[in-house]
XYZ file of C-alpha atoms in Angstrom:
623
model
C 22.267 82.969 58.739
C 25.683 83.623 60.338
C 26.587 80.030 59.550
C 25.512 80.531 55.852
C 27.965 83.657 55.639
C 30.802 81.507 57.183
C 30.202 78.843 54.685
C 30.230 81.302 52.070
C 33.975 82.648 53.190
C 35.583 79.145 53.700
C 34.399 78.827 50.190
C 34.714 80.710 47.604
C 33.583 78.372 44.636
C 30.635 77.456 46.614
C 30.164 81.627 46.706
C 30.539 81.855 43.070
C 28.038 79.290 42.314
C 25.484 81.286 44.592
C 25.661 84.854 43.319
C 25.100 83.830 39.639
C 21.380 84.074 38.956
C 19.511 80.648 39.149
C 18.024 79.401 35.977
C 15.253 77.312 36.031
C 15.396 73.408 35.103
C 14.729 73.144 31.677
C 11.814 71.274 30.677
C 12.429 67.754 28.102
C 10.211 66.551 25.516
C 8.558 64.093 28.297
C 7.621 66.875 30.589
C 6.016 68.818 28.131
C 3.927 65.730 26.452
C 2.678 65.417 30.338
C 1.431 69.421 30.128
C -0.038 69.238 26.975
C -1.893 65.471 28.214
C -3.109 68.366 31.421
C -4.565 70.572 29.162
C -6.844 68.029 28.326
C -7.600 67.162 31.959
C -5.840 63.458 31.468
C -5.237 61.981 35.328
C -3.578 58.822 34.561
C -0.956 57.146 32.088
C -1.733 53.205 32.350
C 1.499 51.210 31.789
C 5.011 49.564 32.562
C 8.120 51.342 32.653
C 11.185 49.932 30.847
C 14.822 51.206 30.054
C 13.685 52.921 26.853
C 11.386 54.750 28.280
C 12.769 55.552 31.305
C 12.714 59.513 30.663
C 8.602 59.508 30.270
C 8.688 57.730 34.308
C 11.045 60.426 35.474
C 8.390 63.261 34.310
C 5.946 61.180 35.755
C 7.457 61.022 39.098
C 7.854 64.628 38.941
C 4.336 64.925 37.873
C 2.960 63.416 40.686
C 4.634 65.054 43.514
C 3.407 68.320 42.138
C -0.261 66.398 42.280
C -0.166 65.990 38.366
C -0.576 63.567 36.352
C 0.525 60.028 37.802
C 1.324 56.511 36.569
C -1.033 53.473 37.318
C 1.359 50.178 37.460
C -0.021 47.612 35.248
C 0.605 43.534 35.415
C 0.788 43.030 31.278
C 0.559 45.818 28.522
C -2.248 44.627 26.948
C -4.045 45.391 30.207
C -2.497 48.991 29.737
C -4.530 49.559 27.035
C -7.311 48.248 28.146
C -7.524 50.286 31.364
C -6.882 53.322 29.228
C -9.680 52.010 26.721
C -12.272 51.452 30.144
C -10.469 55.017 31.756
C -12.098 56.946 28.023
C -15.587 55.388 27.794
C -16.112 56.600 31.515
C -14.718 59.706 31.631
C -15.054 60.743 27.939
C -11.408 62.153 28.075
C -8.066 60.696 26.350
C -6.457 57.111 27.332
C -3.290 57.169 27.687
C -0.897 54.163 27.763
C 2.557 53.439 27.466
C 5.577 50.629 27.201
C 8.757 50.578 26.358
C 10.015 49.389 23.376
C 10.624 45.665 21.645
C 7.874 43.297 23.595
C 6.513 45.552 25.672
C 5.186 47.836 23.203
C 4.084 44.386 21.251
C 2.240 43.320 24.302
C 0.372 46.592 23.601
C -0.701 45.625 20.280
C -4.145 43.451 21.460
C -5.629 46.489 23.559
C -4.964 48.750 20.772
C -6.546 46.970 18.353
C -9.853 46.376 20.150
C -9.226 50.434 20.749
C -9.091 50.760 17.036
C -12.018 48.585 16.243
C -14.365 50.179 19.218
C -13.505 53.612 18.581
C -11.983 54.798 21.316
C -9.840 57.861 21.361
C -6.128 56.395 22.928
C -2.453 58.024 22.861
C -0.307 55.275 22.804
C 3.622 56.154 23.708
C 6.454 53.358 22.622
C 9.771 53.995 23.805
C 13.182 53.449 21.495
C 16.449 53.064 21.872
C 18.741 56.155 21.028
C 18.909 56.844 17.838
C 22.232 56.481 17.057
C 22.185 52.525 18.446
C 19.587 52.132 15.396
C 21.101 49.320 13.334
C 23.262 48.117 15.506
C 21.075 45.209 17.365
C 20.935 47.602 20.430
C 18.614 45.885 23.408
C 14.937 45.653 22.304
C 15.357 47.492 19.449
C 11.928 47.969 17.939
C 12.954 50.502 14.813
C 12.914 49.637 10.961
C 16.450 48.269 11.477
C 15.041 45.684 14.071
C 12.054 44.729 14.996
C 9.652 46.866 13.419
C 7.170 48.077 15.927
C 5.697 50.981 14.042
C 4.865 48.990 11.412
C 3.321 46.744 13.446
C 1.308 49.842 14.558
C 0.047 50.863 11.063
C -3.340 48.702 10.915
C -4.485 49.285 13.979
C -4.414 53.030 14.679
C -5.530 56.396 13.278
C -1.728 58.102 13.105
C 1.448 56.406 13.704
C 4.571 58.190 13.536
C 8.085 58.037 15.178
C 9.556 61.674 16.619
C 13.397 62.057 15.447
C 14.016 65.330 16.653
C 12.451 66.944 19.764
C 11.433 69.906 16.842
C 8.833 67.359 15.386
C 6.874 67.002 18.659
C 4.650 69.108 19.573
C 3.396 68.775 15.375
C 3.106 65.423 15.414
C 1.701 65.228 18.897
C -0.663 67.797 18.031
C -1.992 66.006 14.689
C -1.877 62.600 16.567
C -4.341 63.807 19.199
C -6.437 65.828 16.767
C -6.772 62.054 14.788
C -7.839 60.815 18.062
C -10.736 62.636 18.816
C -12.379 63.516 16.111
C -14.328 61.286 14.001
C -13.911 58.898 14.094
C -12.676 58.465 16.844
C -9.217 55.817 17.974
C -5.608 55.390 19.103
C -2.534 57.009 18.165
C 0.813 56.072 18.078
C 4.006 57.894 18.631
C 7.044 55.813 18.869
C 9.485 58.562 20.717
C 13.860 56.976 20.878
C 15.524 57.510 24.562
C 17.978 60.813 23.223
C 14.600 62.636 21.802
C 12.834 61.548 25.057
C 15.795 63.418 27.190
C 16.506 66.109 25.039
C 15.114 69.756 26.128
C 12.105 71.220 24.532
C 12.234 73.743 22.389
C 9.726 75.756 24.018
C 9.620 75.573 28.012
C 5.489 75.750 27.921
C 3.360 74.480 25.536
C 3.250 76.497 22.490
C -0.894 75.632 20.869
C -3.625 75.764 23.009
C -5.546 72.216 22.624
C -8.964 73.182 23.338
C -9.241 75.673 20.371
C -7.546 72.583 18.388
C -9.582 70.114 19.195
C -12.735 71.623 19.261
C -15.888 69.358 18.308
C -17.445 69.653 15.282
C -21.384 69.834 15.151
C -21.870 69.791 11.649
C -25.275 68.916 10.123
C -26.096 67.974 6.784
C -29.665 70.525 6.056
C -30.611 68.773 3.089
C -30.375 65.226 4.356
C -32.115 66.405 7.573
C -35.096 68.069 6.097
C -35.278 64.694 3.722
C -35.087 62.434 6.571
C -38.037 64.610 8.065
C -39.814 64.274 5.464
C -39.718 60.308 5.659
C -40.581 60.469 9.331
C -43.739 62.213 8.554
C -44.862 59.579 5.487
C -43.945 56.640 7.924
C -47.159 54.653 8.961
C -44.620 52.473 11.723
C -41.135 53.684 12.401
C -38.468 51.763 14.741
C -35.467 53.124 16.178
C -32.091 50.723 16.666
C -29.636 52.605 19.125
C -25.758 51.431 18.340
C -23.135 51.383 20.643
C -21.966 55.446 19.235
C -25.116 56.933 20.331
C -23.686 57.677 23.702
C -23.780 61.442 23.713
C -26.718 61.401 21.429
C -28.547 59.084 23.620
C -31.235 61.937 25.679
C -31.817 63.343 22.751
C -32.590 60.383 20.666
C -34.644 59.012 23.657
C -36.699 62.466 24.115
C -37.430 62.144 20.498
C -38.822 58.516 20.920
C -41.183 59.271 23.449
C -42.510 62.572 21.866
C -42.803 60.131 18.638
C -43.870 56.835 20.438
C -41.370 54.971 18.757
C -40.525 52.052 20.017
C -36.656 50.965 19.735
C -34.118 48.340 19.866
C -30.665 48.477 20.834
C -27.675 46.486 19.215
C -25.677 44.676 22.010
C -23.379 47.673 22.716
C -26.183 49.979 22.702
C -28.386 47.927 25.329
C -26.225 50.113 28.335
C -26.885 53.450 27.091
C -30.725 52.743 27.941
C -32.254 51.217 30.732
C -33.881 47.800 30.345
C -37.049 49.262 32.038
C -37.853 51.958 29.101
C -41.826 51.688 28.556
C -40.442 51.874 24.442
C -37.863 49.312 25.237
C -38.213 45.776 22.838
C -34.544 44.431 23.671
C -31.074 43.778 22.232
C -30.845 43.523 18.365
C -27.738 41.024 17.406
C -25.142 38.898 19.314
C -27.383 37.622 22.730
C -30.190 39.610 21.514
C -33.922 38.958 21.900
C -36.569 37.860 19.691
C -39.131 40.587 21.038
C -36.233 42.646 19.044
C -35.969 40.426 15.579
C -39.920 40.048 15.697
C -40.653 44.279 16.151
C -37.813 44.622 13.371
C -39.400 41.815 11.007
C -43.143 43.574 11.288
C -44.205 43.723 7.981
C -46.329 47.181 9.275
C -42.818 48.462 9.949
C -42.032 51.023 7.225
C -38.736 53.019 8.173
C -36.215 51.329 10.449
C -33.560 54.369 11.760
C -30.158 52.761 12.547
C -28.541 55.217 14.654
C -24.759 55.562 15.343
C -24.309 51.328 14.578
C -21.148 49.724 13.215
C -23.514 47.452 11.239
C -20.654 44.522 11.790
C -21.733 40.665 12.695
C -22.635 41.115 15.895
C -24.589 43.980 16.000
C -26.633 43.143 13.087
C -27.623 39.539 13.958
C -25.049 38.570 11.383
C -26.417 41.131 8.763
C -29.667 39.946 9.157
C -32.255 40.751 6.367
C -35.124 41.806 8.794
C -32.758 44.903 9.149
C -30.481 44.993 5.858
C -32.764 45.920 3.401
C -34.908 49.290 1.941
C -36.838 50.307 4.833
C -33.401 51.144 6.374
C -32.042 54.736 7.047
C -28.773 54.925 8.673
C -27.994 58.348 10.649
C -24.117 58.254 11.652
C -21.163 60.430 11.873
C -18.568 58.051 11.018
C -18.278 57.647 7.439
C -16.614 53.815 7.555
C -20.036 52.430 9.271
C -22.104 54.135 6.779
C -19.955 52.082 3.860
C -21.514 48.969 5.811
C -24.930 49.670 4.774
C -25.391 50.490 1.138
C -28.312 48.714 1.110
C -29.779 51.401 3.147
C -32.293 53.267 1.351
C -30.751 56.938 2.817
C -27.836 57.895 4.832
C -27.662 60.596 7.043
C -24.173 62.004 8.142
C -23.455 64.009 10.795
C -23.396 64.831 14.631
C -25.919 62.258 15.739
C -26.825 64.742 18.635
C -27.103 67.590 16.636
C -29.548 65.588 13.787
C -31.817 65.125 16.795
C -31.674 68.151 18.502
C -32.593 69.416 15.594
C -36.090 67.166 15.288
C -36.682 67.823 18.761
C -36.907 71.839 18.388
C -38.988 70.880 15.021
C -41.761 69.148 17.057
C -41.944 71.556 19.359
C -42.458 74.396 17.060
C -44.778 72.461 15.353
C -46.872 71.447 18.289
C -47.061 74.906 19.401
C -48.279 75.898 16.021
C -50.659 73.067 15.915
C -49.822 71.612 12.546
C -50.736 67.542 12.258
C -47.299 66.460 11.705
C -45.823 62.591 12.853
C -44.387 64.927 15.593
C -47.613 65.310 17.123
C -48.330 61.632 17.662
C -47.658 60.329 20.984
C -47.137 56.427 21.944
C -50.201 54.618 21.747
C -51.676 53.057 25.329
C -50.170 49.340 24.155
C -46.730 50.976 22.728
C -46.083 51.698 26.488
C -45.500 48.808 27.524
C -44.883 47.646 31.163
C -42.526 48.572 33.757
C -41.733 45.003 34.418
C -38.799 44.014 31.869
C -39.823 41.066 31.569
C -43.052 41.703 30.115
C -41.784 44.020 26.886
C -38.771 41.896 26.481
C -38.836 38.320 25.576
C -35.939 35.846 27.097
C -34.804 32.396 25.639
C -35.568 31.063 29.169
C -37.448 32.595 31.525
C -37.662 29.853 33.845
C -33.681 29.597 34.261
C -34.075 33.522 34.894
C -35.968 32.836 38.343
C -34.519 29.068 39.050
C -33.626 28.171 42.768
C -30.920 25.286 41.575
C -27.755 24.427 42.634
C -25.469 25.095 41.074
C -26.814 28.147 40.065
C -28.249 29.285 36.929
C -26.132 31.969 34.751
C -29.854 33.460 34.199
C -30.328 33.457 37.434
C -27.108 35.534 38.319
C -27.773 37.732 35.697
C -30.672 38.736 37.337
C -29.100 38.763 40.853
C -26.648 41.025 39.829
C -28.909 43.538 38.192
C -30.699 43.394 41.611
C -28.220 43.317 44.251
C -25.861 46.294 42.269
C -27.008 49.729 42.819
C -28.189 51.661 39.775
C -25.301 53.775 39.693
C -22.933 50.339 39.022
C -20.829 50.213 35.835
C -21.276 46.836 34.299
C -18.340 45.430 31.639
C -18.575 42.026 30.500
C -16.024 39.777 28.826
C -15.625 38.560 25.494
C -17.395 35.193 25.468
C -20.474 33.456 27.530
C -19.718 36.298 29.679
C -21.198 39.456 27.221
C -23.984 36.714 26.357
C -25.608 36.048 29.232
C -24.827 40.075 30.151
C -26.419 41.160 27.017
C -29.512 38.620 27.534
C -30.588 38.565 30.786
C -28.953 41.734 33.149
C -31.840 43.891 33.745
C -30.197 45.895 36.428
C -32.769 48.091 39.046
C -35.933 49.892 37.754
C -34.791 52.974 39.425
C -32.199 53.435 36.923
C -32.586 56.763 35.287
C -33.931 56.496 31.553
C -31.861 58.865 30.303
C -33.918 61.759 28.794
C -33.101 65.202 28.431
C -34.929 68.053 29.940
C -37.881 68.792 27.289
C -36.670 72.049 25.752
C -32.946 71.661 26.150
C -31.125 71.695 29.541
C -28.371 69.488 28.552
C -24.876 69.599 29.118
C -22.451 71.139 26.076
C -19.923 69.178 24.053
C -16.071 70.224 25.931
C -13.407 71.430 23.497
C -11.373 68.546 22.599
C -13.140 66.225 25.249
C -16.502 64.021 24.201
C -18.975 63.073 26.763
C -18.973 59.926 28.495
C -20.540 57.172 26.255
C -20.026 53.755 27.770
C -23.525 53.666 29.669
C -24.338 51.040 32.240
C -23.451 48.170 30.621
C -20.308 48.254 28.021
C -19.185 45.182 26.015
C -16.583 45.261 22.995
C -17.936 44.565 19.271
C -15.827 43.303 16.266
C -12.545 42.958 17.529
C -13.085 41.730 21.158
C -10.348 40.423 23.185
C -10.928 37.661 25.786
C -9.616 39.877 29.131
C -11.080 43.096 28.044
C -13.487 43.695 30.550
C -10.592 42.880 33.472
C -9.267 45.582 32.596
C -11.505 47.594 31.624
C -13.141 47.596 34.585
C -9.775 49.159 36.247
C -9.785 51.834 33.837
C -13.020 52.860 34.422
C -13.173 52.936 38.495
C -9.974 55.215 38.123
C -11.918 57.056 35.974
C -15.424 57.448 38.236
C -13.673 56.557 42.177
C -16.580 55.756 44.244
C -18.975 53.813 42.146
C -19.363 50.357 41.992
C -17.832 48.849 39.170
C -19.010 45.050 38.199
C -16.894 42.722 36.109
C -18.389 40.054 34.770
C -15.574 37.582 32.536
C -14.932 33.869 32.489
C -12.772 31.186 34.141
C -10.322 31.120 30.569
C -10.513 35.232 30.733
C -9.581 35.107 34.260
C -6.295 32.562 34.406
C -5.379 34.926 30.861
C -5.711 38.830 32.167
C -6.368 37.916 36.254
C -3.236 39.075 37.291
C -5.094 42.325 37.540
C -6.497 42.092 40.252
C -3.008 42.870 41.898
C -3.356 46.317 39.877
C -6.934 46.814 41.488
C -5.386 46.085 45.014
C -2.782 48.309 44.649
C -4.673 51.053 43.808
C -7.774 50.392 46.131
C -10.034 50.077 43.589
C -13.736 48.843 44.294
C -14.123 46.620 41.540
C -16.210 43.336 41.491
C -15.124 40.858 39.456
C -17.749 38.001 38.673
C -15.458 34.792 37.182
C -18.421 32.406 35.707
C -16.373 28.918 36.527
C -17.249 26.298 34.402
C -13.890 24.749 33.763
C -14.131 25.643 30.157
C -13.615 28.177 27.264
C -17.874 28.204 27.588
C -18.599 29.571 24.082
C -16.057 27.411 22.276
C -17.574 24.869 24.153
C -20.723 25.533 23.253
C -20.493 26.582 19.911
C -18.830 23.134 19.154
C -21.718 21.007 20.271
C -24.410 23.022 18.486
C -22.151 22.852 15.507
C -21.410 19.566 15.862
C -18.077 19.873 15.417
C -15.159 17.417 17.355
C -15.216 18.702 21.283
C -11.471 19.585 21.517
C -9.673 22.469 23.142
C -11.966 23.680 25.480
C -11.895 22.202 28.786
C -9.759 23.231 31.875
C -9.101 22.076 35.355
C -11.258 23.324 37.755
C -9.433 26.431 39.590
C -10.095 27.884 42.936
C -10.285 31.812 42.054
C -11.466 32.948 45.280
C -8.196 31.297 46.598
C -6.365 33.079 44.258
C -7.731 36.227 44.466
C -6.834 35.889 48.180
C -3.426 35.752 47.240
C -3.362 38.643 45.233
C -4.442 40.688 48.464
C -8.417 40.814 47.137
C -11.301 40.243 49.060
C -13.062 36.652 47.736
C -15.742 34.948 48.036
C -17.068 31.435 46.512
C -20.826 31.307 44.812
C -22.993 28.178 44.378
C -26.536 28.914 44.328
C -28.794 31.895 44.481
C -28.723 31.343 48.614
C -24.936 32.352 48.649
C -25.827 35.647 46.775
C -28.435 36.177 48.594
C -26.234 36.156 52.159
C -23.830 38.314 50.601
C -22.970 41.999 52.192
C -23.268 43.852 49.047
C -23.340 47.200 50.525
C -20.009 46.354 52.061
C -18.616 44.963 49.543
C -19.472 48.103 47.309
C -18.214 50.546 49.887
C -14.841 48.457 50.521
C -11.544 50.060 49.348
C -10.192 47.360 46.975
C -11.604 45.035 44.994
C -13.797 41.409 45.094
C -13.807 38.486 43.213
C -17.074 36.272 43.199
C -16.131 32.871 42.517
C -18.951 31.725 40.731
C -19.611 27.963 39.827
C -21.947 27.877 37.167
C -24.567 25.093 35.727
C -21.891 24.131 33.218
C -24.867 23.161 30.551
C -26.307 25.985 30.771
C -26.417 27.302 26.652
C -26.048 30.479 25.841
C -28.081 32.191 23.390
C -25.644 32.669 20.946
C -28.425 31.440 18.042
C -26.955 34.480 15.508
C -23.629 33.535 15.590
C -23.577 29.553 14.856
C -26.251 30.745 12.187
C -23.225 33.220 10.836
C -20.817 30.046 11.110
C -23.176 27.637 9.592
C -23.727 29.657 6.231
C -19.917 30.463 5.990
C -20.919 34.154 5.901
């Protein structure tokens, strides 16, 4: 203290300085997006920093030494997004990603678009340079004087705008994220130059409270619900198909199968949010699906056919298929673009999908309790059960492959290894290609797997202000626009999202030498992720699809690569896979409670086809 006062007397500026009253720092534009990203419980920002954007790390760093939110280092910014895109279907909150601007905010463009096609909710923040260097070829100048990123933006996200004066934010950030997650749901774009980025806030705190903004809706259409009813209760044979947007829908729409005994289907991105075991279960409908699914659609005793929460694109139709596309079809959805898919659809019901069945659900029970004959009172007939074996309701191209001992192994086979060896609570994602094929086919994973019904008579958990529920279920593939190196990472994304759980990714050997480098991004954050390569020195659907087209054999084959080598050198654990023996002797307990990730190097029976019957049939007729 007495050397403080001496300090004090030698100097009298320094004295000056210290009895003025201390001010505190002001908060920029970048700090305050990072509160407003709190208030909606966001942990992570998934990216690479760059000179443009250079203000958005600083509030980072000072974000995470508070204990904020922090920045996860990516390898490429296409694998930004797609963490961010596997980070939302766990958690149910907000991915966030970011680049800089000129090629790193291009690199962005792929994960955003499979974002935009797969409906998940995504900020995306580009950096600029200054505004005044607009126009005059500054570096990696992405503007409309250069090269025009936000234009490049436009078709592949839900709002798109670039902030020119730190008054604009918090109004454009506020209608970007309200675009985001409500329906339907995607990414946003907000292109943000290095001056606005550094400027102060106008307001020190945020000045709109997001969770009164973003409130869900649960809207309900009466009319359309009692009409729908009505149909239910005229139906002689009903079947349900389950789409990939059923996710927070998915107890109630399974509760109301089994008080029905409906049986159902599930399109290919649907198939996780059940489990394979269901006693109502017939199998995937579309892209890898099964023909226990195609035959229970095609019954001619089948009268009403509910398509729930489905895209109704090529591969979740079985290439728009006619044993689904036609009059016996009512489509219930909240997103107004996949009912425009299906106007061949004899009615459509819009609205919260969870609500619409809630809704049935307290119907049935009033009913029952009143003891009117209603289809509510029917229950699942003795054979509609079905067995708990998935095998038996479920019909696969080849069974025998499923259980075969040979070397090298099977891809059936590991399918079903995997679903065995995993424990229930394992997140699955699998890659664009022979990878989502064989996943969508043949991974049954254990029986103990919970089948995902509500409480009868309510119980469940309530839509969050400005947050949906998790959706991606076990298994989660991409539809429509579906990037090879998705799942890679994806499968980052989604064990920062759920730390602790096993997450499985299963890609290719061309997916892997394109997106692999993430693996270093898994090992630097500790991740335990298992990634299964299927190595058959080949692009295995191209492949594939060529000889069953008979089309020239070009473009397709690669030189056989050592991944468990190379995941070595990226500072992963590794191990190399020939037969169902060397699964067999693996430690998967250890392996699942290992901080940081795996990589199965697995050399598949490279003739091995994949049941990809619906999609040469879409190629063939030029559809």
């Amino acid at each position: 203290m007495n050397a403080m006062v001496s300090l004090l007397k030698r100097n009298p500026e320094i004295a000056e300085i210290a009895s003025k009253p201390q001010v505190a720092q002001s908060t920029d534009v970048a700090d305050l997006l990072l509160t407003y990203l709190e208030q909606l419980g966001v942990e992570y920002v998934f990216g690479i920093p760059g000179g443009a954007i250079e203000p958005l790390f600083n509030a980072l760093a000072r974000s995470e030494r508070r204990g904020g939110i922090r920045h996860v280092l990516t390898r490429h910014e296409a694998s930004a997004a797609f963490m961010a895109d596997g980070y939302a279907r766990e958690t149910g909150k907000l991915g966030v990603c970011c680049a800089t601007s000129g090629p790193g905010a291009i690199n962005l463009i792929t994960g955003v678009a499979c974002a935009y096609e797969n409906k998940i909710p995504l900020l995306v923040i580009t950096g600029q340079p200054a505004l005044p260097s607009f126009g005059k070829n500054p570096l990696q100048e992405s503007s409309c004087t250069g090269i025009n990123t936000l234009g490049m933006f436009l078709h592949c996200t839900r709002y798109n705008s670039l902030i020119s004066h730190p008054k604009q934010f918090e109004a454009k950030l506020i209608a970007a994220l309200q675009r985001a997650t409500r329906t339907p749901h995607g990414p946003v774009h907000l292109s943000i130059p290095l001056d606005v980025f550094r400027q102060p806030s106008p307001n020190a705190f945020p000045a709109y409270n997001l969770s009164a903004l973003l409130r869900p809706s649960s809207l309900v259409d009466d009319d359309a619900l009692e009409t729908l009813r009505e149909m239910l209760s005229q139906s002689k044979k009903t079947v349900l198909l389950i789409g990939g947007w059923c996710g927070e829908a998915i107890a109630s729409i399974l509760q109301f199968a089994m008080l029905s005994g409906i049986r159902f289907v599930t399109t290919p991105d649907g198939k996780g949010l059940v489990s394979p075991h269901h006693p109502l279960y017939r199998g995937v409908f579309g892209f890898g699906g099964h023909a226990s699914a195609e035959a229970l659609l095609r019954d001619e005793d089948v009268d009403l056919i509910l398509a729930i929460g489905a895209s109704m694109g090529e591969w979740n139709t079985g290439g728009w298929s006619g044993s689904l596309l036609n009059e016996r079809l009512v489509h219930i959805d909240e997103a107004e673009d996949h009912l425009a898919r299906s106007p061949m659809a004899k009615f459509h019901v819009r609205g919260c999908i969870r609500s619409i069945f809630n809704r049935l659900i307290e119907r049935m029970h009033r009913e029952q309790e009143q003891s009117k004959p209603d289809f509510a009172g029917r229950r699942a007939a003795p054979e509609a059960q079905g067995s708990a074996d998935a095998d038996a309701q479920v019909t696969l191209a080849a069974p025998y492959e499923y259980r075969s001992d040979a070397t090298p192994i099977k891809p059936q086979r590991l399918m079903r290894e995997l679903g065995r060896l995993f424990p229930p609570t394992t997140r699955f994602l699998a890659d664009t290609g022979n990878s989502a094929t064989w996943a969508i086919h043949y991974l049954h994973p254990l029986a103990d797997r919970r089948l995902g019904e509500r409480r009868l008579g309510g119980g469940e958990r309530k839509r969050v202000p400005g947050r949906r529920n998790a959706y991606g279920g076990w298994l989660r593939v991409v539809m429509h626009f579906a990037p090879m190196g998705w799942a890679i990472g994806g499968a980052i994304g989604t064990a920062m999202g759920r730390p602790g759980l096993p997450v499985v990714c299963i890609t290719g050997d061309g997916s892997m030498l394109m997106n692999g480098q993430e693996v270093s991004a898994a090992v630097a954050e500790n991740l335990c992720v298992i990634f299964v390569v299927l190595n058959d020195s080949a692009l295995g659907m191209v492949k594939h699809g060529q000889r069953l087209a008979g089309a020239e054999q070009i473009g397709c084959t690669m030189p056989a690569t050592d991944f468990a080598m190379l995941a070595r050198a990226l500072g992963a654990n590794a191990h190399t896979i020939r037969s169902p023996q060397d699964l067999a002797e693996l430690d998967i307990a250890a392996i699942c409670a290992r901080q940081g990730p795996t990589v199965l190097d697995v050399l598949v029976d490279v003739d091995e086809v994949p049941p990809i019957n619906a999609r040469m049939r879409v190629l063939a007729n030029n559809l």
